[in-house]
Amino acid sequence: MIQEENKVPSYTLPDLLMKSDGKRVESAAEWEKLLRSQTLQTFETEVYGQIPNQEVAVTYEENLLHAKTLKDFGSIREIRFSIEKDGNRIQAVLLLILPDRSSPVPVFLGYNFNGNHTIHPDESISLPESWVANSPEMGVRENRPSPNSRGKKSSRWAVQQILERGYGLATMYYGDIDPDFDDGFENGVHSLFSKNKTREKDDWGSIATWAWGLSRVMDYFETNPLIDKNKVCVLGHSRLGKAALFAGANDKRFALVISNNSGCGGAALSKRRFGETVAAINDRFPHWFCENFKKYNHNEDQLPVDQHQLLALMAPRPVYVASAAEDLWADPKGEFLAAKNASAVYRLYGLKGLQLQEMPEVNKPHIDGYIGYHIRSGVHDLTAYDWEQFLNFADARLK
Ligand code: GTR
């Protein structure tokens, strides 16, 4: 594994403004007409797989757990989604925590890794019914969650801070949408779409299904008058940051997109081959991407796109990239360079992207443009420090 900057091979990034005729796009209108959908399509066919453009029937069952809680500050609800197609059904539970306000509130939406009950110690939050990865730390045995893990991941979810700043928080256990193991694409959302169907090389992997699930939550927000649907910030940590980015690229209803330590297949440039590589991720997680992505194992030079182009698909909406100094597996510098290189598309809209030539010092966030960035000290994690910067960025761009 490459862990030193001087071992990074020389590479050429695709010019994100280059058209097929060898000329560069010169306006936002031209970018949108000629390059945006083409770029997105390349990510679909070569990296994540196609999200099927097919209707599903969704019903929502809402359960108010507490009208006032968290030092009498907010309300907690669970919304059970029943998602049906062709006689098959999956269920997913959204946890929605809102501050006590009389007008619709902006919301942060992100998946959690271990179940809604792990993000806050509140006793009334349900445990997942779907498959959960075994884990001694979380007390998970035989793929069943344990009530002993209530609140165990609360350090990753700055609930009080989010509510105090006037935002709501919505989170869902990602395994409700697609359990995170290689089962041959039978369970979760795949069971609704691809039963008895031969898999194509550009059929969607799990990251694309998780992105799809975030859009289904956005559909729900559009029905809920307590939520300001024009100010939904989608975020994710690590693999769930990859999913948040792909969701933001696909669904322009997300007003702001945040990647936390998303690394390879997320915000980091693949062509640098620093830390986790395309081959390493495809070997360990063969179900995350589409089959075509495996063509680029040890063959990154042939990749027709790189991750700066994924970030550029958010334009003109604000996007934030967060790295951690000790998280070399996720390639902090590759995440920074992708953010910096995406700025060219923001300039077409007359907006500032990331105004930095070199990587900033640790713990010196840059939030003045439409691409925000920080590298915090410490390891691969989602912390209160990260949340503070996301809240500042959302205040600056959305309020
Ligand atoms: C790692 C994987 C990373 C990242 C991380 C996570 O094992 O190599 O790409 O997604 O998991 O999601 O925590």
Tab-separated table of C-alpha atoms and ligand atoms in Angstrom:
chain	number	residue	atom	x	y	z
A	1	MET	CA	0.000	0.000	0.000
A	2	ILE	CA	1.267	3.482	-0.864
A	3	GLN	CA	1.501	5.630	2.270
A	4	GLU	CA	4.162	8.130	1.263
A	5	GLU	CA	3.635	11.032	-1.049
A	6	ASN	CA	6.882	10.402	-2.967
A	7	LYS	CA	5.612	6.925	-3.956
A	8	VAL	CA	2.500	8.246	-5.707
A	9	PRO	CA	2.905	7.390	-9.411
A	10	SER	CA	2.521	10.086	-12.007
A	11	TYR	CA	-1.043	10.246	-13.275
A	12	THR	CA	-3.249	12.459	-15.409
A	13	LEU	CA	-6.642	13.534	-14.171
A	14	PRO	CA	-9.448	13.667	-16.722
A	15	ASP	CA	-10.129	17.306	-17.634
A	16	LEU	CA	-13.627	17.725	-16.289
A	17	LEU	CA	-14.458	20.488	-18.770
A	18	MET	CA	-13.275	18.688	-21.915
A	19	LYS	CA	-15.895	17.846	-24.529
A	20	SER	CA	-15.630	14.944	-26.959
A	21	ASP	CA	-14.643	17.364	-29.763
A	22	GLY	CA	-11.514	18.364	-27.813
A	23	LYS	CA	-12.862	21.817	-26.905
A	24	ARG	CA	-13.612	22.869	-23.334
A	25	VAL	CA	-17.039	23.944	-22.080
A	26	GLU	CA	-17.148	27.615	-21.288
A	27	SER	CA	-20.429	28.193	-19.499
A	28	ALA	CA	-22.616	26.603	-16.848
A	29	ALA	CA	-25.353	26.160	-19.448
A	30	GLU	CA	-22.977	24.277	-21.721
A	31	TRP	CA	-21.730	22.140	-18.801
A	32	GLU	CA	-25.292	21.200	-17.913
A	33	LYS	CA	-26.308	20.531	-21.491
A	34	LEU	CA	-23.241	18.670	-22.724
A	35	LEU	CA	-21.165	17.324	-19.881
A	36	ARG	CA	-23.050	16.954	-16.626
A	37	SER	CA	-25.297	14.053	-17.585
A	38	GLN	CA	-22.521	12.406	-19.584
A	39	THR	CA	-20.208	12.536	-16.538
A	40	LEU	CA	-22.910	11.129	-14.268
A	41	GLN	CA	-23.594	8.386	-16.775
A	42	THR	CA	-19.939	7.364	-16.797
A	43	PHE	CA	-20.000	7.055	-12.987
A	44	GLU	CA	-23.096	4.867	-13.358
A	45	THR	CA	-21.773	2.558	-16.038
A	46	GLU	CA	-18.162	2.280	-14.841
A	47	VAL	CA	-18.216	2.788	-11.066
A	48	TYR	CA	-21.413	2.494	-9.012
A	49	GLY	CA	-23.929	0.955	-11.438
A	50	GLN	CA	-27.229	2.296	-12.722
A	51	ILE	CA	-29.981	3.242	-10.321
A	52	PRO	CA	-33.113	1.751	-11.934
A	53	ASN	CA	-35.609	4.345	-13.044
A	54	GLN	CA	-38.603	2.357	-11.836
A	55	GLU	CA	-41.432	3.257	-9.511
A	56	VAL	CA	-41.865	1.609	-6.133
A	57	ALA	CA	-44.873	1.899	-3.835
A	58	VAL	CA	-43.935	3.434	-0.490
A	59	THR	CA	-46.076	3.946	2.601
A	60	TYR	CA	-45.001	5.737	5.780
A	61	GLU	CA	-46.158	4.886	9.275
A	62	GLU	CA	-45.245	7.580	11.738
A	63	ASN	CA	-44.754	7.023	15.453
A	64	LEU	CA	-44.068	9.932	17.801
A	65	LEU	CA	-41.755	8.595	20.511
A	66	HIS	CA	-41.476	11.824	22.523
A	67	ALA	CA	-42.973	15.239	21.887
A	68	LYS	CA	-40.345	16.835	24.080
A	69	THR	CA	-37.086	15.334	25.105
A	70	LEU	CA	-33.368	16.011	25.120
A	71	LYS	CA	-33.650	18.566	27.902
A	72	ASP	CA	-37.112	19.440	26.605
A	73	PHE	CA	-35.591	20.596	23.409
A	74	GLY	CA	-36.877	18.439	20.593
A	75	SER	CA	-39.203	15.703	19.397
A	76	ILE	CA	-38.270	12.187	18.360
A	77	ARG	CA	-40.194	10.216	15.767
A	78	GLU	CA	-39.765	6.982	13.927
A	79	ILE	CA	-41.126	6.627	10.432
A	80	ARG	CA	-41.457	3.113	9.143
A	81	PHE	CA	-41.092	2.926	5.366
A	82	SER	CA	-42.718	-0.029	3.590
A	83	ILE	CA	-41.262	-0.224	0.127
A	84	GLU	CA	-42.976	-2.534	-2.336
A	85	LYS	CA	-42.483	-3.646	-5.881
A	86	ASP	CA	-43.905	-6.579	-7.813
A	87	GLY	CA	-45.223	-8.221	-4.670
A	88	ASN	CA	-41.935	-7.988	-2.740
A	89	ARG	CA	-41.500	-5.704	0.241
A	90	ILE	CA	-38.743	-4.336	2.457
A	91	GLN	CA	-39.067	-2.151	5.545
A	92	ALA	CA	-36.793	0.592	6.789
A	93	VAL	CA	-37.065	2.852	9.821
A	94	LEU	CA	-36.103	6.519	9.771
A	95	LEU	CA	-35.317	8.200	13.086
A	96	LEU	CA	-36.232	11.880	12.978
A	97	ILE	CA	-35.178	14.263	15.747
A	98	LEU	CA	-36.410	17.826	15.364
A	99	PRO	CA	-35.894	21.016	17.346
A	100	ASP	CA	-38.971	22.686	18.748
A	101	ARG	CA	-39.689	25.357	16.102
A	102	SER	CA	-42.811	26.865	14.622
A	103	SER	CA	-41.463	27.005	11.064
A	104	PRO	CA	-40.053	24.205	8.870
A	105	VAL	CA	-36.471	23.302	9.795
A	106	PRO	CA	-33.414	22.408	7.706
A	107	VAL	CA	-32.282	18.848	8.273
A	108	PHE	CA	-29.127	16.744	8.155
A	109	LEU	CA	-29.747	13.288	6.745
A	110	GLY	CA	-27.255	10.446	7.004
A	111	TYR	CA	-27.166	6.698	7.483
A	112	ASN	CA	-25.768	5.069	10.600
A	113	PHE	CA	-23.671	1.883	10.681
A	114	ASN	CA	-25.074	-0.014	13.658
A	115	GLY	CA	-28.753	0.807	14.112
A	116	ASN	CA	-30.751	3.896	15.075
A	117	HIS	CA	-30.618	2.870	18.739
A	118	THR	CA	-26.829	3.314	18.765
A	119	ILE	CA	-26.901	7.014	17.920
A	120	HIS	CA	-28.669	8.111	21.139
A	121	PRO	CA	-29.339	6.379	24.480
A	122	ASP	CA	-33.097	7.087	24.415
A	123	GLU	CA	-34.818	3.826	25.459
A	124	SER	CA	-37.729	4.164	23.083
A	125	ILE	CA	-35.692	4.032	19.873
A	126	SER	CA	-36.263	0.737	18.030
A	127	LEU	CA	-33.560	-1.801	17.291
A	128	PRO	CA	-33.160	-2.795	13.629
A	129	GLU	CA	-35.063	-5.827	12.423
A	130	SER	CA	-32.784	-6.360	9.440
A	131	TRP	CA	-29.395	-8.109	9.289
A	132	VAL	CA	-26.644	-6.527	11.425
A	133	ALA	CA	-22.952	-7.408	11.166
A	134	ASN	CA	-21.670	-9.455	14.111
A	135	SER	CA	-19.532	-7.339	16.411
A	136	PRO	CA	-18.258	-7.965	19.930
A	137	GLU	CA	-17.986	-4.187	20.464
A	138	MET	CA	-21.683	-3.678	19.664
A	139	GLY	CA	-22.784	-6.928	21.303
A	140	VAL	CA	-24.147	-8.228	17.987
A	141	ARG	CA	-24.381	-12.038	17.777
A	142	GLU	CA	-26.050	-14.124	15.107
A	143	ASN	CA	-26.645	-10.892	13.241
A	144	ARG	CA	-29.121	-9.633	15.847
A	145	PRO	CA	-28.566	-6.228	17.497
A	146	SER	CA	-28.272	-5.862	21.244
A	147	PRO	CA	-30.117	-3.350	23.464
A	148	ASN	CA	-26.824	-2.995	25.358
A	149	SER	CA	-25.517	-0.945	22.464
A	150	ARG	CA	-28.014	1.895	22.955
A	151	GLY	CA	-26.146	5.167	22.533
A	152	LYS	CA	-22.820	3.423	21.880
A	153	LYS	CA	-22.161	5.512	18.792
A	154	SER	CA	-23.544	8.772	20.171
A	155	SER	CA	-20.110	10.400	19.870
A	156	ARG	CA	-20.682	10.344	16.099
A	157	TRP	CA	-23.995	12.185	16.263
A	158	ALA	CA	-23.868	15.630	17.843
A	159	VAL	CA	-27.621	15.612	18.465
A	160	GLN	CA	-27.805	18.394	21.054
A	161	GLN	CA	-25.473	20.624	19.049
A	162	ILE	CA	-27.502	20.065	15.858
A	163	LEU	CA	-30.812	20.882	17.575
A	164	GLU	CA	-29.424	23.946	19.330
A	165	ARG	CA	-28.307	25.316	15.996
A	166	GLY	CA	-31.860	24.951	14.666
A	167	TYR	CA	-31.388	21.871	12.491
A	168	GLY	CA	-33.099	18.518	12.603
A	169	LEU	CA	-31.367	15.173	12.299
A	170	ALA	CA	-32.679	12.230	10.296
A	171	THR	CA	-30.891	8.909	10.278
A	172	MET	CA	-31.556	5.373	9.130
A	173	TYR	CA	-29.684	2.115	9.603
A	174	TYR	CA	-28.106	1.468	6.192
A	175	GLY	CA	-28.660	-2.288	6.417
A	176	ASP	CA	-32.427	-1.680	6.281
A	177	ILE	CA	-31.921	-0.634	2.662
A	178	ASP	CA	-29.271	-3.163	1.726
A	179	PRO	CA	-27.485	-5.477	4.180
A	180	ASP	CA	-23.744	-4.936	3.826
A	181	PHE	CA	-22.476	-8.348	2.778
A	182	ASP	CA	-21.958	-10.110	-0.505
A	183	ASP	CA	-25.073	-12.238	-0.913
A	184	GLY	CA	-25.208	-12.244	-4.711
A	185	PHE	CA	-27.565	-9.221	-4.815
A	186	GLU	CA	-30.582	-11.131	-3.499
A	187	ASN	CA	-31.554	-9.272	-0.348
A	188	GLY	CA	-32.439	-5.669	0.565
A	189	VAL	CA	-33.404	-3.321	-2.239
A	190	HIS	CA	-31.917	-5.713	-4.789
A	191	SER	CA	-34.711	-8.161	-3.923
A	192	LEU	CA	-37.237	-5.647	-5.231
A	193	PHE	CA	-35.565	-5.052	-8.560
A	194	SER	CA	-33.431	-7.920	-9.702
A	195	LYS	CA	-35.059	-11.200	-8.692
A	196	ASN	CA	-34.451	-13.871	-11.330
A	197	LYS	CA	-32.577	-11.466	-13.558
A	198	THR	CA	-29.087	-12.010	-14.956
A	199	ARG	CA	-26.783	-9.365	-13.621
A	200	GLU	CA	-25.389	-6.867	-16.130
A	201	LYS	CA	-21.947	-5.330	-15.818
A	202	ASP	CA	-23.446	-1.961	-14.985
A	203	ASP	CA	-26.119	-3.192	-12.567
A	204	TRP	CA	-26.048	-1.320	-9.291
A	205	GLY	CA	-23.963	-2.339	-6.313
A	206	SER	CA	-24.749	-1.606	-2.669
A	207	ILE	CA	-23.421	1.972	-2.644
A	208	ALA	CA	-25.923	2.878	-5.364
A	209	THR	CA	-28.764	1.208	-3.429
A	210	TRP	CA	-27.854	3.194	-0.326
A	211	ALA	CA	-27.890	6.357	-2.446
A	212	TRP	CA	-31.308	5.345	-3.779
A	213	GLY	CA	-32.553	4.926	-0.200
A	214	LEU	CA	-31.489	8.480	0.657
A	215	SER	CA	-33.631	9.716	-2.224
A	216	ARG	CA	-36.600	7.756	-0.854
A	217	VAL	CA	-36.114	9.616	2.448
A	218	MET	CA	-36.081	12.854	0.468
A	219	ASP	CA	-39.452	11.813	-1.052
A	220	TYR	CA	-40.765	11.484	2.491
A	221	PHE	CA	-39.404	14.891	3.518
A	222	GLU	CA	-41.431	16.395	0.679
A	223	THR	CA	-44.566	15.165	2.447
A	224	ASN	CA	-43.614	16.451	5.915
A	225	PRO	CA	-44.439	20.137	6.578
A	226	LEU	CA	-42.109	20.238	9.619
A	227	ILE	CA	-39.117	19.954	7.296
A	228	ASP	CA	-37.691	22.611	4.998
A	229	LYS	CA	-37.295	20.418	1.928
A	230	ASN	CA	-35.156	23.049	0.225
A	231	LYS	CA	-32.530	22.762	2.956
A	232	VAL	CA	-31.761	19.092	3.283
A	233	CYS	CA	-28.058	18.356	3.841
A	234	VAL	CA	-27.086	14.785	3.028
A	235	LEU	CA	-23.989	13.449	4.738
A	236	GLY	CA	-22.139	10.237	5.409
A	237	HIS	CA	-19.016	8.854	7.020
A	238	SER	CA	-16.693	6.472	5.196
A	239	ARG	CA	-18.630	3.981	3.009
A	240	LEU	CA	-21.732	5.964	3.860
A	241	GLY	CA	-19.925	9.099	2.662
A	242	LYS	CA	-19.456	7.385	-0.695
A	243	ALA	CA	-23.223	6.752	-0.698
A	244	ALA	CA	-24.002	10.374	0.285
A	245	LEU	CA	-21.868	11.687	-2.587
A	246	PHE	CA	-23.484	9.420	-5.149
A	247	ALA	CA	-26.917	10.400	-3.773
A	248	GLY	CA	-26.047	14.086	-4.087
A	249	ALA	CA	-24.808	13.585	-7.652
A	250	ASN	CA	-28.025	11.808	-8.663
A	251	ASP	CA	-30.587	13.816	-6.802
A	252	LYS	CA	-30.470	17.587	-7.066
A	253	ARG	CA	-33.083	17.936	-4.317
A	254	PHE	CA	-30.248	17.590	-1.789
A	255	ALA	CA	-29.273	21.198	-1.111
A	256	LEU	CA	-25.880	20.466	0.432
A	257	VAL	CA	-23.687	17.365	0.374
A	258	ILE	CA	-21.083	16.286	2.951
A	259	SER	CA	-18.419	13.611	2.693
A	260	ASN	CA	-16.667	12.604	5.912
A	261	ASN	CA	-13.525	10.484	5.452
A	262	SER	CA	-15.128	8.795	2.424
A	263	GLY	CA	-11.836	7.795	0.776
A	264	CYS	CA	-11.617	5.433	-2.195
A	265	GLY	CA	-14.798	5.480	-4.289
A	266	GLY	CA	-15.820	8.597	-2.326
A	267	ALA	CA	-13.979	11.904	-2.344
A	268	ALA	CA	-10.431	10.559	-2.871
A	269	LEU	CA	-8.813	10.457	-6.308
A	270	SER	CA	-8.442	6.842	-7.468
A	271	LYS	CA	-5.583	7.525	-9.849
A	272	ARG	CA	-3.225	8.393	-6.977
A	273	ARG	CA	-3.454	4.783	-5.739
A	274	PHE	CA	-2.620	6.113	-2.249
A	275	GLY	CA	-4.015	4.091	0.674
A	276	GLU	CA	-7.007	2.017	-0.390
A	277	THR	CA	-6.891	1.262	-4.130
A	278	VAL	CA	-9.568	0.194	-6.589
A	279	ALA	CA	-8.315	-3.412	-6.427
A	280	ALA	CA	-8.229	-3.393	-2.626
A	281	ILE	CA	-11.792	-2.111	-2.316
A	282	ASN	CA	-13.186	-4.451	-4.978
A	283	ASP	CA	-11.479	-7.440	-3.357
A	284	ARG	CA	-12.812	-6.772	0.124
A	285	PHE	CA	-16.203	-5.416	-0.902
A	286	PRO	CA	-17.144	-7.074	-4.216
A	287	HIS	CA	-20.787	-5.980	-3.744
A	288	TRP	CA	-20.223	-2.222	-3.352
A	289	PHE	CA	-19.645	-1.168	-6.952
A	290	CYS	CA	-20.759	-2.455	-10.347
A	291	GLU	CA	-18.947	-5.281	-12.128
A	292	ASN	CA	-17.368	-2.874	-14.627
A	293	PHE	CA	-15.439	-1.144	-11.829
A	294	LYS	CA	-13.325	-4.292	-11.460
A	295	LYS	CA	-11.803	-3.585	-14.896
A	296	TYR	CA	-9.811	-0.862	-13.179
A	297	ASN	CA	-8.158	-3.068	-10.559
A	298	HIS	CA	-4.419	-2.249	-10.903
A	299	ASN	CA	-5.495	-0.321	-13.991
A	300	GLU	CA	-6.490	3.126	-12.696
A	301	ASP	CA	-4.987	4.897	-15.704
A	302	GLN	CA	-7.821	3.534	-17.830
A	303	LEU	CA	-10.541	4.915	-15.558
A	304	PRO	CA	-12.442	7.426	-17.724
A	305	VAL	CA	-13.464	9.500	-14.670
A	306	ASP	CA	-12.000	10.354	-11.285
A	307	GLN	CA	-13.607	11.526	-8.088
A	308	HIS	CA	-13.098	15.292	-8.606
A	309	GLN	CA	-15.755	14.878	-11.288
A	310	LEU	CA	-18.147	13.301	-8.793
A	311	LEU	CA	-17.757	16.338	-6.519
A	312	ALA	CA	-18.284	18.644	-9.507
A	313	LEU	CA	-21.681	17.025	-10.109
A	314	MET	CA	-22.915	18.803	-6.962
A	315	ALA	CA	-22.379	22.245	-8.521
A	316	PRO	CA	-23.779	24.804	-8.013
A	317	ARG	CA	-24.896	23.299	-4.687
A	318	PRO	CA	-22.415	23.498	-1.799
A	319	VAL	CA	-20.333	20.415	-1.037
A	320	TYR	CA	-18.051	19.759	1.955
A	321	VAL	CA	-15.152	17.317	2.143
A	322	ALA	CA	-13.715	16.355	5.540
A	323	SER	CA	-10.496	14.388	6.017
A	324	ALA	CA	-8.632	13.108	9.078
A	325	ALA	CA	-4.850	13.400	9.363
A	326	GLU	CA	-4.227	9.824	10.534
A	327	ASP	CA	-6.703	8.308	8.087
A	328	LEU	CA	-4.137	7.460	5.422
A	329	TRP	CA	-6.254	4.563	4.134
A	330	ALA	CA	-8.745	7.193	2.888
A	331	ASP	CA	-5.987	9.375	1.354
A	332	PRO	CA	-6.604	12.851	2.854
A	333	LYS	CA	-4.515	14.528	0.164
A	334	GLY	CA	-6.453	12.735	-2.573
A	335	GLU	CA	-9.672	14.009	-0.975
A	336	PHE	CA	-8.273	17.552	-0.867
A	337	LEU	CA	-7.099	17.415	-4.494
A	338	ALA	CA	-10.481	16.176	-5.698
A	339	ALA	CA	-12.165	19.082	-3.886
A	340	LYS	CA	-9.701	21.571	-5.312
A	341	ASN	CA	-10.020	20.240	-8.860
A	342	ALA	CA	-13.826	20.271	-8.754
A	343	SER	CA	-13.645	24.060	-8.384
A	344	ALA	CA	-13.433	24.596	-12.172
A	345	VAL	CA	-17.107	23.693	-12.549
A	346	TYR	CA	-18.147	26.036	-9.735
A	347	ARG	CA	-16.289	28.839	-11.515
A	348	LEU	CA	-18.568	28.313	-14.525
A	349	TYR	CA	-21.454	29.271	-12.242
A	350	GLY	CA	-19.575	32.325	-11.012
A	351	LEU	CA	-19.035	30.668	-7.614
A	352	LYS	CA	-15.905	30.138	-5.582
A	353	GLY	CA	-15.021	26.488	-5.101
A	354	LEU	CA	-12.106	25.683	-2.802
A	355	GLN	CA	-9.764	28.668	-2.736
A	356	LEU	CA	-6.609	26.864	-1.670
A	357	GLN	CA	-3.536	25.928	-3.647
A	358	GLU	CA	-1.977	23.694	-0.996
A	359	MET	CA	-3.488	21.464	1.644
A	360	PRO	CA	-4.395	23.523	4.716
A	361	GLU	CA	-2.982	22.904	8.185
A	362	VAL	CA	-4.852	20.465	10.388
A	363	ASN	CA	-7.853	21.892	12.221
A	364	LYS	CA	-8.011	24.987	9.964
A	365	PRO	CA	-11.366	24.623	8.178
A	366	HIS	CA	-12.085	26.450	4.921
A	367	ILE	CA	-15.726	27.284	4.584
A	368	ASP	CA	-15.773	30.509	2.606
A	369	GLY	CA	-16.441	28.952	-0.817
A	370	TYR	CA	-19.014	26.544	-2.217
A	371	ILE	CA	-16.587	23.682	-1.652
A	372	GLY	CA	-15.698	23.451	2.017
A	373	TYR	CA	-12.776	21.443	3.343
A	374	HIS	CA	-11.008	20.560	6.559
A	375	ILE	CA	-8.472	18.058	7.729
A	376	ARG	CA	-8.837	17.377	11.430
A	377	SER	CA	-6.249	15.778	13.669
A	378	GLY	CA	-6.913	12.174	14.613
A	379	VAL	CA	-8.219	8.978	13.109
A	380	HIS	CA	-10.973	7.734	10.798
A	381	ASP	CA	-14.146	8.830	12.606
A	382	LEU	CA	-17.030	11.283	12.664
A	383	THR	CA	-16.599	13.643	15.609
A	384	ALA	CA	-18.162	16.674	17.280
A	385	TYR	CA	-15.406	18.749	15.665
A	386	ASP	CA	-16.512	17.605	12.205
A	387	TRP	CA	-20.142	18.417	13.019
A	388	GLU	CA	-19.211	21.904	14.169
A	389	GLN	CA	-17.667	22.632	10.761
A	390	PHE	CA	-20.629	21.107	8.897
A	391	LEU	CA	-23.015	23.300	10.910
A	392	ASN	CA	-20.917	26.410	10.241
A	393	PHE	CA	-20.803	25.584	6.532
A	394	ALA	CA	-24.560	24.945	6.365
A	395	ASP	CA	-25.230	28.237	8.221
A	396	ALA	CA	-22.970	30.093	5.780
A	397	ARG	CA	-24.371	28.577	2.593
A	398	LEU	CA	-28.033	27.940	3.356
A	399	LYS	CA	-29.196	30.561	5.833
B	1	GTR	C1	-13.046	0.216	5.188
B	1	GTR	C2	-13.056	0.430	3.702
B	1	GTR	C3	-13.193	1.890	3.416
B	1	GTR	C4	-14.275	2.537	4.234
B	1	GTR	C5	-14.405	1.959	5.626
B	1	GTR	C6	-15.702	2.261	6.359
B	1	GTR	O1	-12.816	-1.082	5.543
B	1	GTR	O2	-11.849	-0.053	3.183
B	1	GTR	O3	-13.411	2.084	2.034
B	1	GTR	O4	-15.468	2.501	3.579
B	1	GTR	O5	-14.309	0.600	5.630
B	1	GTR	O6	-16.767	2.348	5.766
B	1	GTR	O7	-15.640	2.360	7.584
